[in-house]
Amino acid sequence: MWVVPLEQLPLWGPSTDEEPRPKPVLARPTKLRLLITVKAAPNPSARYGETVCVGALGMDPPWTGWIRLYPIHYRHLDDDGKFHKYDIIHVEALPARQDQRRESWKPIVDTITTERHLASRQSRRNLLDPLVEDSMCRLNKQARDDPRARSIALIRVADISALQVKRHPGWSAEDRRKITGYLNQLDLLEPAKRSPLQAPRFTGAYRYRCADRQCRGHQQTLWDWEFVALQRRLGQLTDPEAEEQLKNRFLTQLCAADRDVAFYVGNQAARPQSFSIGGVYAPRRPTARYRLHVN
């Protein structure tokens, strides 16, 4: 069991129970300046072939706080529109009308431009540490009780008991229909033949406790783009060898005792009570605060 001291991070104060804010209503797109924090693994889409859900932090008022961008057909963006985790980007977008989650925006993907990459770890901490919350338990309850409740958060991890890595079962019949339908509707004159989205080799799920003193544990699927990308690079390894490498990166290294670990979590529009992990926030802890706790 990897244990994170609960007295860590004085900047991470307890969150307040804010009243749900109404979802904005705009007649025309507005420009957002965002820090990209999560790029989820792509999923099949009947319209785009595949789509990516992106989590971000609004940088400029009035559009500050957590923002979700969806759909983004990332593989088909031109080079100028492609972005990476912790890039600051500009994009025009509208609040997503068919998604009740207040953080959800529909981007106009051909307006995406990258301003710069936020390389400084301390600059990232200055922005993100104050947003870390103690209680995944409270977030779950809020989502069950109120569909307008927050659907994105950064949750502090008290301890992690396991990262479960299993063979992916392959796309569902519905997903296969989406992929086939998209490929069939492509223009026959399109010069570039598009390949179907391949299912990842493995799924991953963390078992952990949040920093809520009453927490009895959570198990949440990991949908991080980086988790799937690493699998692609491990294609020549056997399943046990690849599993070991994935656990080494996403458990042993990212969740080591010298890191302050938190999970970027988000829920599903159809099942707001169901949260998954979009990425791991794991800045290194200053040496003076380093303490190893292993059960």
Short mmCIF file of C-alpha atoms in Angstrom, two decimals:
data_model
loop_
_atom_site.label_atom_id
_atom_site.label_comp_id
_atom_site.label_asym_id
_atom_site.label_seq_id
_atom_site.Cartn_x
_atom_site.Cartn_y
_atom_site.Cartn_z
CA MET A 1 0.00 0.00 0.00
CA TRP A 2 1.36 3.41 -1.00
CA VAL A 3 0.49 5.96 1.69
CA VAL A 4 0.58 9.75 1.37
CA PRO A 5 0.80 11.73 4.65
CA LEU A 6 -2.43 13.61 5.28
CA GLU A 7 -0.61 16.64 6.65
CA GLN A 8 1.06 17.34 3.31
CA LEU A 9 0.59 20.40 1.13
CA PRO A 10 -0.45 23.42 3.15
CA LEU A 11 -1.60 25.06 -0.10
CA TRP A 12 -4.20 22.36 -0.53
CA GLY A 13 -6.79 23.68 1.85
CA PRO A 14 -10.17 22.05 2.32
CA SER A 15 -12.70 22.90 -0.36
CA THR A 16 -15.90 24.78 0.41
CA ASP A 17 -19.36 23.52 -0.50
CA GLU A 18 -20.23 26.11 -3.09
CA GLU A 19 -23.72 26.55 -4.52
CA PRO A 20 -24.02 25.06 -8.01
CA ARG A 21 -23.49 27.74 -10.60
CA PRO A 22 -25.93 27.90 -13.51
CA LYS A 23 -24.62 26.73 -16.84
CA PRO A 24 -23.74 29.71 -19.07
CA VAL A 25 -25.93 30.42 -22.10
CA LEU A 26 -24.23 32.09 -25.07
CA ALA A 27 -25.61 32.94 -28.50
CA ARG A 28 -22.22 32.84 -30.18
CA PRO A 29 -18.86 31.21 -29.50
CA THR A 30 -16.49 32.85 -27.06
CA LYS A 31 -12.73 32.56 -26.88
CA LEU A 32 -11.31 30.52 -24.01
CA ARG A 33 -7.73 30.55 -22.74
CA LEU A 34 -7.08 27.20 -21.10
CA LEU A 35 -4.39 25.16 -19.39
CA ILE A 36 -4.75 21.57 -20.61
CA THR A 37 -4.71 19.16 -17.66
CA VAL A 38 -6.26 15.97 -19.05
CA LYS A 39 -6.34 14.37 -22.47
CA ALA A 40 -8.39 11.19 -22.22
CA ALA A 41 -7.86 8.13 -24.40
CA PRO A 42 -9.85 8.27 -27.67
CA ASN A 43 -13.21 6.51 -27.98
CA PRO A 44 -15.14 5.43 -31.10
CA SER A 45 -17.51 7.98 -32.62
CA ALA A 46 -20.08 7.48 -35.39
CA ARG A 47 -19.61 11.05 -36.61
CA TYR A 48 -15.86 11.57 -36.24
CA GLY A 49 -14.45 8.05 -36.17
CA GLU A 50 -12.94 8.75 -32.79
CA THR A 51 -13.17 11.52 -30.22
CA VAL A 52 -11.14 12.71 -27.27
CA CYS A 53 -12.45 14.35 -24.12
CA VAL A 54 -10.16 17.08 -22.76
CA GLY A 55 -10.08 18.56 -19.26
CA ALA A 56 -8.70 22.04 -18.74
CA LEU A 57 -8.46 24.96 -16.37
CA GLY A 58 -9.85 28.30 -17.51
CA MET A 59 -7.14 30.96 -17.21
CA ASP A 60 -8.96 34.23 -17.88
CA PRO A 61 -12.17 35.67 -16.38
CA PRO A 62 -15.03 35.25 -16.69
CA TRP A 63 -14.29 31.68 -17.84
CA THR A 64 -12.16 30.40 -14.97
CA GLY A 65 -12.28 27.06 -13.20
CA TRP A 66 -12.66 23.58 -14.64
CA ILE A 67 -13.75 23.19 -18.27
CA ARG A 68 -14.42 20.08 -20.35
CA LEU A 69 -13.95 20.21 -24.14
CA TYR A 70 -15.81 17.60 -26.18
CA PRO A 71 -15.78 16.34 -28.86
CA ILE A 72 -12.27 16.73 -30.24
CA HIS A 73 -11.21 14.43 -33.08
CA TYR A 74 -7.59 14.83 -32.12
CA ARG A 75 -5.91 12.52 -34.62
CA HIS A 76 -7.29 14.57 -37.51
CA LEU A 77 -6.20 17.97 -36.24
CA ASP A 78 -3.52 19.69 -38.26
CA ASP A 79 -0.14 20.18 -36.63
CA ASP A 80 -0.97 23.75 -35.55
CA GLY A 81 -4.04 22.54 -33.68
CA LYS A 82 -2.47 19.66 -31.78
CA PHE A 83 -1.68 20.26 -28.13
CA HIS A 84 -0.25 18.41 -25.15
CA LYS A 85 -0.78 18.16 -21.41
CA TYR A 86 0.08 21.44 -19.65
CA ASP A 87 -0.06 23.45 -22.86
CA ILE A 88 -1.86 26.79 -22.69
CA ILE A 89 -4.23 26.99 -25.65
CA HIS A 90 -6.80 29.35 -27.13
CA VAL A 91 -10.05 27.99 -28.58
CA GLU A 92 -13.49 29.29 -29.49
CA ALA A 93 -16.29 27.28 -27.91
CA LEU A 94 -19.93 27.25 -26.84
CA PRO A 95 -21.47 25.71 -23.71
CA ALA A 96 -22.60 22.22 -24.70
CA ARG A 97 -26.38 22.38 -24.98
CA GLN A 98 -27.03 18.64 -24.88
CA ASP A 99 -24.85 18.10 -21.81
CA GLN A 100 -26.26 19.19 -18.45
CA ARG A 101 -22.81 19.26 -16.83
CA ARG A 102 -21.94 22.90 -16.32
CA GLU A 103 -18.25 22.46 -17.15
CA SER A 104 -18.94 21.01 -20.64
CA TRP A 105 -18.15 23.10 -23.72
CA LYS A 106 -18.27 22.24 -27.41
CA PRO A 107 -15.10 23.49 -29.12
CA ILE A 108 -14.69 24.77 -32.64
CA VAL A 109 -11.65 22.64 -33.27
CA ASP A 110 -10.17 24.55 -36.20
CA THR A 111 -9.77 27.61 -33.92
CA ILE A 112 -7.38 25.84 -31.53
CA THR A 113 -3.97 27.48 -31.22
CA THR A 114 -1.21 26.78 -28.72
CA GLU A 115 0.22 29.73 -26.81
CA ARG A 116 3.02 27.91 -24.96
CA HIS A 117 3.87 24.91 -22.82
CA LEU A 118 3.83 25.47 -19.07
CA ALA A 119 7.12 23.72 -18.32
CA SER A 120 7.77 25.09 -14.84
CA ARG A 121 6.62 22.62 -12.19
CA GLN A 122 6.28 25.41 -9.65
CA SER A 123 4.07 27.41 -12.04
CA ARG A 124 1.82 24.38 -12.39
CA ARG A 125 1.67 23.93 -8.63
CA ASN A 126 0.78 27.59 -8.11
CA LEU A 127 -2.27 27.08 -10.35
CA LEU A 128 -3.33 23.56 -9.40
CA ASP A 129 -2.47 23.01 -5.75
CA PRO A 130 -5.19 25.38 -4.44
CA LEU A 131 -7.79 23.37 -6.41
CA VAL A 132 -7.03 19.99 -4.87
CA GLU A 133 -9.89 18.61 -2.77
CA ASP A 134 -9.85 16.09 0.04
CA SER A 135 -13.03 14.15 -0.57
CA MET A 136 -14.01 11.97 -3.52
CA CYS A 137 -16.74 10.70 -1.20
CA ARG A 138 -18.35 14.15 -1.00
CA LEU A 139 -18.08 14.64 -4.76
CA ASN A 140 -19.89 11.34 -5.33
CA LYS A 141 -22.67 12.31 -2.95
CA GLN A 142 -23.11 15.73 -4.55
CA ALA A 143 -23.38 14.15 -8.01
CA ARG A 144 -25.99 11.67 -6.78
CA ASP A 145 -28.05 14.39 -5.12
CA ASP A 146 -27.90 17.13 -7.76
CA PRO A 147 -27.35 16.80 -11.53
CA ARG A 148 -25.93 20.33 -11.52
CA ALA A 149 -23.14 19.37 -9.14
CA ARG A 150 -19.52 19.67 -10.20
CA SER A 151 -18.44 16.98 -12.65
CA ILE A 152 -14.66 17.61 -12.63
CA ALA A 153 -12.27 17.77 -9.70
CA LEU A 154 -8.69 17.17 -8.58
CA ILE A 155 -8.81 14.73 -5.65
CA ARG A 156 -6.02 14.23 -3.14
CA VAL A 157 -5.01 10.60 -2.64
CA ALA A 158 -4.40 9.30 0.87
CA ASP A 159 -3.24 5.83 -0.13
CA ILE A 160 -3.31 3.50 -3.12
CA SER A 161 -3.76 -0.22 -2.61
CA ALA A 162 -3.47 -1.33 -6.25
CA LEU A 163 -3.37 -0.50 -9.93
CA GLN A 164 -5.29 -3.27 -11.65
CA VAL A 165 -4.20 -3.89 -15.24
CA LYS A 166 -6.34 -6.27 -17.30
CA ARG A 167 -6.60 -7.31 -20.92
CA HIS A 168 -9.03 -5.06 -22.83
CA PRO A 169 -12.02 -7.12 -24.06
CA GLY A 170 -12.12 -5.26 -27.37
CA TRP A 171 -14.66 -2.77 -28.66
CA SER A 172 -18.31 -3.49 -27.93
CA ALA A 173 -20.73 -4.26 -30.76
CA GLU A 174 -22.02 -0.67 -30.54
CA ASP A 175 -18.49 0.72 -30.78
CA ARG A 176 -17.75 -1.47 -33.79
CA ARG A 177 -20.90 -0.19 -35.49
CA LYS A 178 -19.79 3.39 -34.90
CA ILE A 179 -16.36 2.74 -36.40
CA THR A 180 -17.76 0.86 -39.42
CA GLY A 181 -20.42 3.49 -40.03
CA TYR A 182 -17.86 6.27 -39.96
CA LEU A 183 -15.52 4.51 -42.38
CA ASN A 184 -18.40 3.75 -44.75
CA GLN A 185 -19.55 7.37 -44.91
CA LEU A 186 -16.15 8.79 -45.82
CA ASP A 187 -15.92 10.55 -49.15
CA LEU A 188 -14.66 8.08 -51.75
CA LEU A 189 -12.51 10.86 -53.20
CA GLU A 190 -10.75 11.54 -49.92
CA PRO A 191 -7.04 11.18 -50.72
CA ALA A 192 -5.95 9.75 -47.36
CA LYS A 193 -7.34 6.41 -46.27
CA ARG A 194 -8.19 6.59 -42.57
CA SER A 195 -7.50 3.63 -40.34
CA PRO A 196 -10.05 2.52 -37.73
CA LEU A 197 -9.39 3.23 -34.09
CA GLN A 198 -7.74 0.26 -32.43
CA ALA A 199 -8.85 -0.78 -28.95
CA PRO A 200 -6.13 -0.46 -26.30
CA ARG A 201 -4.39 -3.61 -25.20
CA PHE A 202 -5.15 -3.14 -21.50
CA THR A 203 -7.55 -1.39 -19.17
CA GLY A 204 -6.40 0.10 -15.87
CA ALA A 205 -8.13 0.93 -12.60
CA TYR A 206 -6.83 2.41 -9.35
CA ARG A 207 -8.02 1.22 -5.96
CA TYR A 208 -7.43 4.00 -3.45
CA ARG A 209 -8.71 6.02 -0.54
CA CYS A 210 -9.24 9.74 -0.77
CA ALA A 211 -8.27 12.04 2.11
CA ASP A 212 -11.80 12.03 3.56
CA ARG A 213 -11.49 10.55 7.06
CA GLN A 214 -14.64 8.47 6.48
CA CYS A 215 -13.48 7.07 3.11
CA ARG A 216 -13.94 3.34 2.69
CA GLY A 217 -12.21 3.20 -0.67
CA HIS A 218 -12.78 3.86 -4.37
CA GLN A 219 -12.10 1.93 -7.53
CA GLN A 220 -12.01 4.03 -10.70
CA THR A 221 -11.00 3.32 -14.27
CA LEU A 222 -7.98 5.14 -15.68
CA TRP A 223 -8.72 6.78 -19.06
CA ASP A 224 -5.44 8.67 -19.41
CA TRP A 225 -4.13 9.18 -22.98
CA GLU A 226 -0.62 8.56 -21.64
CA PHE A 227 -1.65 5.16 -20.26
CA VAL A 228 -2.78 4.04 -23.72
CA ALA A 229 0.15 5.69 -25.51
CA LEU A 230 2.62 3.77 -23.33
CA GLN A 231 0.88 0.52 -24.29
CA ARG A 232 1.55 1.25 -27.96
CA ARG A 233 5.25 1.60 -27.23
CA LEU A 234 5.26 -1.74 -25.41
CA GLY A 235 3.86 -3.68 -28.35
CA GLN A 236 6.84 -6.04 -28.60
CA LEU A 237 6.54 -7.19 -24.99
CA THR A 238 4.53 -10.11 -23.68
CA ASP A 239 1.39 -9.35 -21.66
CA PRO A 240 3.09 -9.90 -18.26
CA GLU A 241 6.08 -7.78 -19.31
CA ALA A 242 3.85 -4.97 -20.56
CA GLU A 243 1.70 -5.08 -17.41
CA GLU A 244 4.83 -4.78 -15.31
CA GLN A 245 5.99 -1.73 -17.26
CA LEU A 246 2.57 -0.05 -16.96
CA LYS A 247 2.48 -0.63 -13.21
CA ASN A 248 6.05 0.57 -12.87
CA ARG A 249 5.19 3.87 -14.56
CA PHE A 250 1.71 4.57 -13.18
CA LEU A 251 2.12 3.12 -9.69
CA THR A 252 5.75 2.75 -8.64
CA GLN A 253 7.00 5.98 -10.26
CA LEU A 254 4.04 8.38 -10.41
CA CYS A 255 2.68 7.34 -7.01
CA ALA A 256 6.00 7.10 -5.22
CA ALA A 257 6.44 8.26 -1.63
CA ASP A 258 8.29 11.40 -2.75
CA ARG A 259 5.31 12.69 -4.76
CA ASP A 260 2.17 14.60 -3.84
CA VAL A 261 -0.46 12.53 -5.64
CA ALA A 262 -3.90 13.62 -6.77
CA PHE A 263 -6.25 12.32 -9.47
CA TYR A 264 -8.04 14.35 -12.12
CA VAL A 265 -11.55 12.87 -12.02
CA GLY A 266 -14.63 13.43 -14.15
CA ASN A 267 -18.04 11.83 -14.50
CA GLN A 268 -20.19 10.68 -17.40
CA ALA A 269 -23.09 12.68 -18.80
CA ALA A 270 -25.35 9.62 -18.85
CA ARG A 271 -24.23 8.45 -15.38
CA PRO A 272 -23.26 11.49 -13.32
CA GLN A 273 -22.65 9.35 -10.24
CA SER A 274 -19.94 7.39 -12.09
CA PHE A 275 -16.48 9.03 -11.96
CA SER A 276 -13.29 7.87 -13.65
CA ILE A 277 -9.69 9.07 -13.59
CA GLY A 278 -8.52 11.14 -16.54
CA GLY A 279 -4.96 11.64 -15.35
CA VAL A 280 -2.51 11.68 -12.49
CA TYR A 281 -1.17 14.87 -10.91
CA ALA A 282 2.06 13.92 -9.15
CA PRO A 283 4.53 16.75 -8.54
CA ARG A 284 7.59 15.84 -6.52
CA ARG A 285 7.46 16.73 -2.85
CA PRO A 286 10.24 18.93 -1.45
CA THR A 287 12.92 16.78 0.15
CA ALA A 288 12.30 18.23 3.62
CA ARG A 289 8.77 16.76 3.57
CA TYR A 290 9.78 13.37 2.19
CA ARG A 291 8.70 10.43 4.30
CA LEU A 292 8.30 6.88 3.10
CA HIS A 293 5.20 5.04 4.29
CA VAL A 294 4.73 1.48 3.08
CA ASN A 295 2.33 -1.05 4.58
#
